[in-house]
Amino acid sequence: TRTIATACTVRIGFTERAWTLEIVLAMGSAWLQAIAIWSIYFGEHAERASHTIAHAADPGRLARVAYTYVPILIVAGIIVSAVGDELTLAHPSGHTDWSVALVLVGGPALFLLGATLFKLAVFDAWPWPRLIGLAALLALLLVATSLTPLLLSLATTLILVAIGAYEMVWLRNNPAASEDVPLALDDEAP
């Protein structure tokens, strides 16, 4: 969905706008953010999630939460992010008012919140890289109106790329490990 929205936005951007450096950077940011979102959602944990759900005590309930309710936030984040891409392409060096800032930060934040809740529901653990990413996105709101839409878009993209890259490298290099913090510590002594 995000890739299709990005493809349409970028296609319109290339056909209806002059190819300035700012427009090319905005398009690049849109594509990188789409790839990062894809990587976070379909990355290394996807197979683990299927395995965890298949072997859960109540796989139907777990799958319902993970694949029915949580994706509402993920899809909302993808749609809002696509709107942010269009706003950035329309005025890359323009003024960032609060409505633009909330769209540019809110789309990735909604997506990341949904992706975080997915891992929490499936693995019963807090995915700290995603939580750090959410905190970083929220921290961007402190300076959002002092940045251009392009700079804010690049910053949100950088955060998502960092999370996607970290998870891909970490989980690929540590297949038996988890970067997540369990909700409850085991009471048994080692």
PDB file of C-alpha atoms in Angstrom:
ATOM      1  CA  THR A   1       0.000   0.000   0.000  1.00  0.00           C
ATOM      2  CA  ARG A   2       2.695   2.476   1.000  1.00  0.00           C
ATOM      3  CA  THR A   3       4.813   1.612  -2.021  1.00  0.00           C
ATOM      4  CA  ILE A   4       1.846   2.157  -4.343  1.00  0.00           C
ATOM      5  CA  ALA A   5       1.042   5.495  -2.700  1.00  0.00           C
ATOM      6  CA  THR A   6       4.691   6.531  -2.897  1.00  0.00           C
ATOM      7  CA  ALA A   7       4.935   5.452  -6.534  1.00  0.00           C
ATOM      8  CA  CYS A   8       1.894   7.567  -7.405  1.00  0.00           C
ATOM      9  CA  THR A   9       3.159  10.560  -5.407  1.00  0.00           C
ATOM     10  CA  VAL A  10       6.645  10.376  -6.887  1.00  0.00           C
ATOM     11  CA  ARG A  11       5.277   9.877 -10.410  1.00  0.00           C
ATOM     12  CA  ILE A  12       3.147  12.981 -10.012  1.00  0.00           C
ATOM     13  CA  GLY A  13       6.119  14.781  -8.495  1.00  0.00           C
ATOM     14  CA  PHE A  14       8.327  13.980 -11.474  1.00  0.00           C
ATOM     15  CA  THR A  15       5.734  14.797 -14.107  1.00  0.00           C
ATOM     16  CA  GLU A  16       4.252  17.957 -12.620  1.00  0.00           C
ATOM     17  CA  ARG A  17       7.236  19.660 -10.991  1.00  0.00           C
ATOM     18  CA  ALA A  18      10.613  20.956 -12.075  1.00  0.00           C
ATOM     19  CA  TRP A  19      13.481  18.686 -11.097  1.00  0.00           C
ATOM     20  CA  THR A  20      15.110  20.881  -8.487  1.00  0.00           C
ATOM     21  CA  LEU A  21      17.467  19.460  -5.880  1.00  0.00           C
ATOM     22  CA  GLU A  22      14.767  19.914  -3.244  1.00  0.00           C
ATOM     23  CA  ILE A  23      12.193  17.975  -5.284  1.00  0.00           C
ATOM     24  CA  VAL A  24      14.650  15.148  -5.977  1.00  0.00           C
ATOM     25  CA  LEU A  25      15.534  14.980  -2.252  1.00  0.00           C
ATOM     26  CA  ALA A  26      11.843  14.980  -1.307  1.00  0.00           C
ATOM     27  CA  MET A  27      11.194  12.134  -3.742  1.00  0.00           C
ATOM     28  CA  GLY A  28      14.206  10.240  -2.446  1.00  0.00           C
ATOM     29  CA  SER A  29      12.998  10.711   1.113  1.00  0.00           C
ATOM     30  CA  ALA A  30       9.550   9.390   0.158  1.00  0.00           C
ATOM     31  CA  TRP A  31      11.057   6.282  -1.454  1.00  0.00           C
ATOM     32  CA  LEU A  32      13.468   5.626   1.417  1.00  0.00           C
ATOM     33  CA  GLN A  33      10.673   6.005   3.947  1.00  0.00           C
ATOM     34  CA  ALA A  34       8.515   3.551   1.983  1.00  0.00           C
ATOM     35  CA  ILE A  35      11.374   1.041   1.923  1.00  0.00           C
ATOM     36  CA  ALA A  36      11.998   1.532   5.653  1.00  0.00           C
ATOM     37  CA  ILE A  37       8.314   1.008   6.437  1.00  0.00           C
ATOM     38  CA  TRP A  38       8.306  -2.131   4.311  1.00  0.00           C
ATOM     39  CA  SER A  39      11.445  -3.369   6.066  1.00  0.00           C
ATOM     40  CA  ILE A  40      10.046  -2.735   9.543  1.00  0.00           C
ATOM     41  CA  TYR A  41       6.727  -4.403   8.770  1.00  0.00           C
ATOM     42  CA  PHE A  42       7.898  -7.346   6.658  1.00  0.00           C
ATOM     43  CA  GLY A  43      11.419  -7.667   8.062  1.00  0.00           C
ATOM     44  CA  GLU A  44      13.203 -10.420   9.877  1.00  0.00           C
ATOM     45  CA  HIS A  45      10.569 -10.776  12.599  1.00  0.00           C
ATOM     46  CA  ALA A  46       7.736 -11.729  10.195  1.00  0.00           C
ATOM     47  CA  GLU A  47       8.628 -15.423  10.094  1.00  0.00           C
ATOM     48  CA  ARG A  48       9.110 -15.458  13.862  1.00  0.00           C
ATOM     49  CA  ALA A  49       5.653 -13.910  14.261  1.00  0.00           C
ATOM     50  CA  SER A  50       4.043 -16.628  12.133  1.00  0.00           C
ATOM     51  CA  HIS A  51       5.800 -19.306  14.166  1.00  0.00           C
ATOM     52  CA  THR A  52       4.839 -17.683  17.480  1.00  0.00           C
ATOM     53  CA  ILE A  53       1.191 -17.348  16.486  1.00  0.00           C
ATOM     54  CA  ALA A  54       1.016 -20.925  15.155  1.00  0.00           C
ATOM     55  CA  HIS A  55       2.342 -22.269  18.450  1.00  0.00           C
ATOM     56  CA  ALA A  56       0.379 -19.972  20.786  1.00  0.00           C
ATOM     57  CA  ALA A  57      -2.127 -21.333  23.299  1.00  0.00           C
ATOM     58  CA  ASP A  58      -4.884 -19.365  21.525  1.00  0.00           C
ATOM     59  CA  PRO A  59      -3.594 -18.640  18.013  1.00  0.00           C
ATOM     60  CA  GLY A  60      -6.947 -17.268  16.843  1.00  0.00           C
ATOM     61  CA  ARG A  61      -7.030 -14.557  19.497  1.00  0.00           C
ATOM     62  CA  LEU A  62      -3.397 -13.634  18.959  1.00  0.00           C
ATOM     63  CA  ALA A  63      -3.777 -13.490  15.174  1.00  0.00           C
ATOM     64  CA  ARG A  64      -6.961 -11.418  15.533  1.00  0.00           C
ATOM     65  CA  VAL A  65      -5.149  -8.791  17.616  1.00  0.00           C
ATOM     66  CA  ALA A  66      -1.963  -8.835  15.529  1.00  0.00           C
ATOM     67  CA  TYR A  67      -3.519  -8.933  12.074  1.00  0.00           C
ATOM     68  CA  THR A  68      -6.938  -7.308  12.505  1.00  0.00           C
ATOM     69  CA  TYR A  69      -6.826  -4.563  15.134  1.00  0.00           C
ATOM     70  CA  VAL A  70      -3.197  -3.423  15.123  1.00  0.00           C
ATOM     71  CA  PRO A  71      -2.989  -2.950  11.324  1.00  0.00           C
ATOM     72  CA  ILE A  72      -5.533  -0.117  11.603  1.00  0.00           C
ATOM     73  CA  LEU A  73      -2.761   2.056  13.075  1.00  0.00           C
ATOM     74  CA  ILE A  74      -0.235   0.769  10.571  1.00  0.00           C
ATOM     75  CA  VAL A  75      -2.449   1.536   7.571  1.00  0.00           C
ATOM     76  CA  ALA A  76      -3.416   4.937   9.010  1.00  0.00           C
ATOM     77  CA  GLY A  77       0.282   5.726   9.423  1.00  0.00           C
ATOM     78  CA  ILE A  78       1.005   4.700   5.838  1.00  0.00           C
ATOM     79  CA  ILE A  79      -1.800   6.881   4.489  1.00  0.00           C
ATOM     80  CA  VAL A  80      -0.812   9.891   6.586  1.00  0.00           C
ATOM     81  CA  SER A  81       2.828   9.388   5.531  1.00  0.00           C
ATOM     82  CA  ALA A  82       1.779   9.457   1.878  1.00  0.00           C
ATOM     83  CA  VAL A  83      -0.035  12.743   2.531  1.00  0.00           C
ATOM     84  CA  GLY A  84       3.171  14.010   4.136  1.00  0.00           C
ATOM     85  CA  ASP A  85       5.087  13.053   0.996  1.00  0.00           C
ATOM     86  CA  GLU A  86       2.692  15.099  -1.111  1.00  0.00           C
ATOM     87  CA  LEU A  87       2.925  18.095   1.251  1.00  0.00           C
ATOM     88  CA  THR A  88       6.717  17.916   1.128  1.00  0.00           C
ATOM     89  CA  LEU A  89       6.757  17.669  -2.665  1.00  0.00           C
ATOM     90  CA  ALA A  90       4.364  20.625  -2.950  1.00  0.00           C
ATOM     91  CA  HIS A  91       6.443  22.963  -0.741  1.00  0.00           C
ATOM     92  CA  PRO A  92       9.803  21.377   0.168  1.00  0.00           C
ATOM     93  CA  SER A  93      11.370  24.625   1.372  1.00  0.00           C
ATOM     94  CA  GLY A  94       8.148  26.192   2.641  1.00  0.00           C
ATOM     95  CA  HIS A  95       7.102  27.014   6.168  1.00  0.00           C
ATOM     96  CA  THR A  96       6.202  24.095   8.411  1.00  0.00           C
ATOM     97  CA  ASP A  97       3.136  25.013  10.412  1.00  0.00           C
ATOM     98  CA  TRP A  98       1.683  22.689  13.030  1.00  0.00           C
ATOM     99  CA  SER A  99      -0.706  20.968  10.639  1.00  0.00           C
ATOM    100  CA  VAL A 100       2.164  20.055   8.286  1.00  0.00           C
ATOM    101  CA  ALA A 101       4.392  19.051  11.211  1.00  0.00           C
ATOM    102  CA  LEU A 102       1.712  16.783  12.650  1.00  0.00           C
ATOM    103  CA  VAL A 103       1.250  15.061   9.291  1.00  0.00           C
ATOM    104  CA  LEU A 104       4.989  14.649   8.634  1.00  0.00           C
ATOM    105  CA  VAL A 105       5.688  13.299  12.131  1.00  0.00           C
ATOM    106  CA  GLY A 106       2.280  11.750  12.785  1.00  0.00           C
ATOM    107  CA  GLY A 107       2.293   9.383   9.809  1.00  0.00           C
ATOM    108  CA  PRO A 108       5.549   7.655  10.739  1.00  0.00           C
ATOM    109  CA  ALA A 109       4.563   7.766  14.431  1.00  0.00           C
ATOM    110  CA  LEU A 110       1.202   6.073  13.800  1.00  0.00           C
ATOM    111  CA  PHE A 111       2.919   3.420  11.691  1.00  0.00           C
ATOM    112  CA  LEU A 112       5.610   2.840  14.308  1.00  0.00           C
ATOM    113  CA  LEU A 113       3.042   2.715  17.123  1.00  0.00           C
ATOM    114  CA  GLY A 114       1.140   0.029  15.217  1.00  0.00           C
ATOM    115  CA  ALA A 115       4.360  -1.871  14.467  1.00  0.00           C
ATOM    116  CA  THR A 116       5.306  -1.636  18.152  1.00  0.00           C
ATOM    117  CA  LEU A 117       1.914  -2.919  19.284  1.00  0.00           C
ATOM    118  CA  PHE A 118       2.204  -5.778  16.775  1.00  0.00           C
ATOM    119  CA  LYS A 119       5.472  -6.949  18.331  1.00  0.00           C
ATOM    120  CA  LEU A 120       4.058  -6.439  21.822  1.00  0.00           C
ATOM    121  CA  ALA A 121       0.964  -8.508  20.998  1.00  0.00           C
ATOM    122  CA  VAL A 122       2.851 -11.323  19.267  1.00  0.00           C
ATOM    123  CA  PHE A 123       6.044 -11.565  21.315  1.00  0.00           C
ATOM    124  CA  ASP A 124       4.765 -10.222  24.651  1.00  0.00           C
ATOM    125  CA  ALA A 125       7.802  -7.952  24.812  1.00  0.00           C
ATOM    126  CA  TRP A 126       8.567  -4.261  24.398  1.00  0.00           C
ATOM    127  CA  PRO A 127      10.496  -3.672  21.158  1.00  0.00           C
ATOM    128  CA  TRP A 128      12.930  -1.050  22.430  1.00  0.00           C
ATOM    129  CA  PRO A 129      14.281   0.076  19.022  1.00  0.00           C
ATOM    130  CA  ARG A 130      10.747   0.974  17.993  1.00  0.00           C
ATOM    131  CA  LEU A 131      10.075   2.710  21.305  1.00  0.00           C
ATOM    132  CA  ILE A 132      13.253   4.751  20.886  1.00  0.00           C
ATOM    133  CA  GLY A 133      12.110   5.596  17.367  1.00  0.00           C
ATOM    134  CA  LEU A 134       8.728   6.755  18.669  1.00  0.00           C
ATOM    135  CA  ALA A 135      10.465   8.925  21.262  1.00  0.00           C
ATOM    136  CA  ALA A 136      12.729  10.396  18.578  1.00  0.00           C
ATOM    137  CA  LEU A 137       9.724  11.166  16.356  1.00  0.00           C
ATOM    138  CA  LEU A 138       7.928  12.866  19.234  1.00  0.00           C
ATOM    139  CA  ALA A 139      11.094  14.820  20.083  1.00  0.00           C
ATOM    140  CA  LEU A 140      11.093  16.129  16.503  1.00  0.00           C
ATOM    141  CA  LEU A 141       7.857  17.936  17.308  1.00  0.00           C
ATOM    142  CA  LEU A 142       9.869  20.234  19.599  1.00  0.00           C
ATOM    143  CA  VAL A 143      11.709  21.660  16.589  1.00  0.00           C
ATOM    144  CA  ALA A 144       9.324  20.748  13.774  1.00  0.00           C
ATOM    145  CA  THR A 145       8.055  24.239  13.016  1.00  0.00           C
ATOM    146  CA  SER A 146      11.614  25.562  12.751  1.00  0.00           C
ATOM    147  CA  LEU A 147      12.436  23.051   9.980  1.00  0.00           C
ATOM    148  CA  THR A 148      11.342  23.064   6.361  1.00  0.00           C
ATOM    149  CA  PRO A 149       8.998  20.253   5.287  1.00  0.00           C
ATOM    150  CA  LEU A 150      11.929  18.679   3.423  1.00  0.00           C
ATOM    151  CA  LEU A 151      14.206  18.655   6.476  1.00  0.00           C
ATOM    152  CA  LEU A 152      11.433  17.290   8.667  1.00  0.00           C
ATOM    153  CA  SER A 153      10.659  14.599   6.096  1.00  0.00           C
ATOM    154  CA  LEU A 154      14.339  13.654   5.894  1.00  0.00           C
ATOM    155  CA  ALA A 155      14.541  13.471   9.709  1.00  0.00           C
ATOM    156  CA  THR A 156      11.521  11.170  10.018  1.00  0.00           C
ATOM    157  CA  THR A 157      12.871   9.036   7.184  1.00  0.00           C
ATOM    158  CA  LEU A 158      16.255   8.763   8.890  1.00  0.00           C
ATOM    159  CA  ILE A 159      14.593   7.518  12.077  1.00  0.00           C
ATOM    160  CA  LEU A 160      12.623   4.838  10.231  1.00  0.00           C
ATOM    161  CA  VAL A 161      15.657   3.790   8.161  1.00  0.00           C
ATOM    162  CA  ALA A 162      17.723   3.453  11.354  1.00  0.00           C
ATOM    163  CA  ILE A 163      15.091   1.220  12.972  1.00  0.00           C
ATOM    164  CA  GLY A 164      14.656  -0.907   9.852  1.00  0.00           C
ATOM    165  CA  ALA A 165      18.408  -1.308   9.371  1.00  0.00           C
ATOM    166  CA  TYR A 166      19.014  -2.098  13.034  1.00  0.00           C
ATOM    167  CA  GLU A 167      16.291  -4.726  13.167  1.00  0.00           C
ATOM    168  CA  MET A 168      17.415  -6.284   9.896  1.00  0.00           C
ATOM    169  CA  VAL A 169      21.059  -6.536  10.978  1.00  0.00           C
ATOM    170  CA  TRP A 170      20.349  -7.496  14.595  1.00  0.00           C
ATOM    171  CA  LEU A 171      17.823 -10.216  13.861  1.00  0.00           C
ATOM    172  CA  ARG A 172      19.765 -11.579  10.907  1.00  0.00           C
ATOM    173  CA  ASN A 173      22.969 -11.829  12.974  1.00  0.00           C
ATOM    174  CA  ASN A 174      21.228 -13.040  16.150  1.00  0.00           C
ATOM    175  CA  PRO A 175      18.494 -15.443  15.000  1.00  0.00           C
ATOM    176  CA  ALA A 176      18.006 -16.983  18.444  1.00  0.00           C
ATOM    177  CA  ALA A 177      18.216 -13.659  20.298  1.00  0.00           C
ATOM    178  CA  SER A 178      15.647 -10.952  20.775  1.00  0.00           C
ATOM    179  CA  GLU A 179      16.204  -7.223  20.996  1.00  0.00           C
ATOM    180  CA  ASP A 180      12.983  -6.925  22.955  1.00  0.00           C
ATOM    181  CA  VAL A 181      12.512  -6.521  26.686  1.00  0.00           C
ATOM    182  CA  PRO A 182      10.081  -9.082  28.164  1.00  0.00           C
ATOM    183  CA  LEU A 183       6.980  -7.709  29.886  1.00  0.00           C
ATOM    184  CA  ALA A 184       7.513  -9.902  32.940  1.00  0.00           C
ATOM    185  CA  LEU A 185      10.821 -11.135  34.251  1.00  0.00           C
ATOM    186  CA  ASP A 186      11.172 -14.827  34.957  1.00  0.00           C
ATOM    187  CA  ASP A 187      10.873 -15.351  38.729  1.00  0.00           C
ATOM    188  CA  GLU A 188      13.085 -18.413  38.676  1.00  0.00           C
ATOM    189  CA  ALA A 189      16.675 -18.029  39.811  1.00  0.00           C
ATOM    190  CA  PRO A 190      19.346 -18.887  37.221  1.00  0.00           C
TER     191      PRO A 190
END
